[in-house]
Amino acid sequence: MAAPQPPDSPAPPPALPPAPPTGLPPYDDGNVFARILRGEIPARRVFEDDWAVAFHDIAPQAPVHVLVIPRGRYCSLADFSADAPAEALAGFWRAVGRVARELGLEPGGYRALCNTGVDAGQEVGHFHVHLFGGRRLGRMVPPGG
Ligand code: AMP
């Protein structure tokens, strides 16, 4: 018989099915962000620790446009959220917030965005969070319904 749970302990979540494909191909070690992680191509790095690396986007869409990526081999938020160990999840998301703070984005506010799969137009198959800031960013998504 299962041990009774203390009242402040949430029930464990049910096991998840495999991460949905989101229309992306399987992880490819030749993707541009994997190559940046290995130091094979240059990037203007602004932060790195055991869990994440952050660098300026090569085609910025705001005065500040930085990408934060985990060191692990994850295609998108779908497999990162489903498969990454808790330590990696915590380390990565702490790094996202820390990078925004260190870039001076907190007083004015900023947007963190992750394109996931084909409908979102994800181009690079290594999970990444965009950080945008430095101006009023407008609507969340283009109108269209
Ligand atoms: P996404 O559409 O969410 O996959 O965004 C991919 C982002 O990666 C785009 O904003 C690109 O400008 C950016 N990008 C592509 N290649 C590089 C690179 N070598 N260094 C920095 N950013 C890059």
mmCIF file with all atom_site columns, C-alpha atoms in Angstrom, residues 13 39 46 52-53 56 69 81 84-85 87 106 113 144:
data_model
loop_
_atom_site.group_PDB
_atom_site.id
_atom_site.type_symbol
_atom_site.label_atom_id
_atom_site.label_alt_id
_atom_site.label_comp_id
_atom_site.label_asym_id
_atom_site.label_entity_id
_atom_site.label_seq_id
_atom_site.pdbx_PDB_ins_code
_atom_site.Cartn_x
_atom_site.Cartn_y
_atom_site.Cartn_z
_atom_site.occupancy
_atom_site.B_iso_or_equiv
_atom_site.pdbx_formal_charge
_atom_site.auth_seq_id
_atom_site.auth_comp_id
_atom_site.auth_asym_id
_atom_site.auth_atom_id
_atom_site.pdbx_PDB_model_num
ATOM 1  C CA . PRO A 1 13  ? 2.102  14.051 -11.750 1.00 0.00 ? 13  PRO A CA 1
ATOM 2  C CA . GLY A 1 39  ? 32.888 26.854 -29.746 1.00 0.00 ? 39  GLY A CA 1
ATOM 3  C CA . VAL A 1 46  ? 26.892 37.539 -22.368 1.00 0.00 ? 46  VAL A CA 1
ATOM 4  C CA . ALA A 1 52  ? 22.893 27.716 -19.880 1.00 0.00 ? 52  ALA A CA 1
ATOM 5  C CA . VAL A 1 53  ? 24.714 29.916 -22.356 1.00 0.00 ? 53  VAL A CA 1
ATOM 6  C CA . HIS A 1 56  ? 23.286 38.123 -28.739 1.00 0.00 ? 56  HIS A CA 1
ATOM 7  C CA . ILE A 1 69  ? 20.061 28.046 -24.506 1.00 0.00 ? 69  ILE A CA 1
ATOM 8  C CA . SER A 1 81  ? 10.031 20.388 -20.291 1.00 0.00 ? 81  SER A CA 1
ATOM 9  C CA . ALA A 1 84  ? 15.186 17.415 -18.703 1.00 0.00 ? 84  ALA A CA 1
ATOM 10 C CA . PRO A 1 85  ? 16.093 16.577 -15.095 1.00 0.00 ? 85  PRO A CA 1
ATOM 11 C CA . GLU A 1 87  ? 18.148 20.339 -11.753 1.00 0.00 ? 87  GLU A CA 1
ATOM 12 C CA . GLU A 1 106 ? 14.050 44.593 -15.346 1.00 0.00 ? 106 GLU A CA 1
ATOM 13 C CA . LEU A 1 113 ? 9.643  33.993 -25.899 1.00 0.00 ? 113 LEU A CA 1
ATOM 14 C CA . GLY A 1 144 ? -5.139 37.071 -37.051 1.00 0.00 ? 144 GLY A CA 1
#
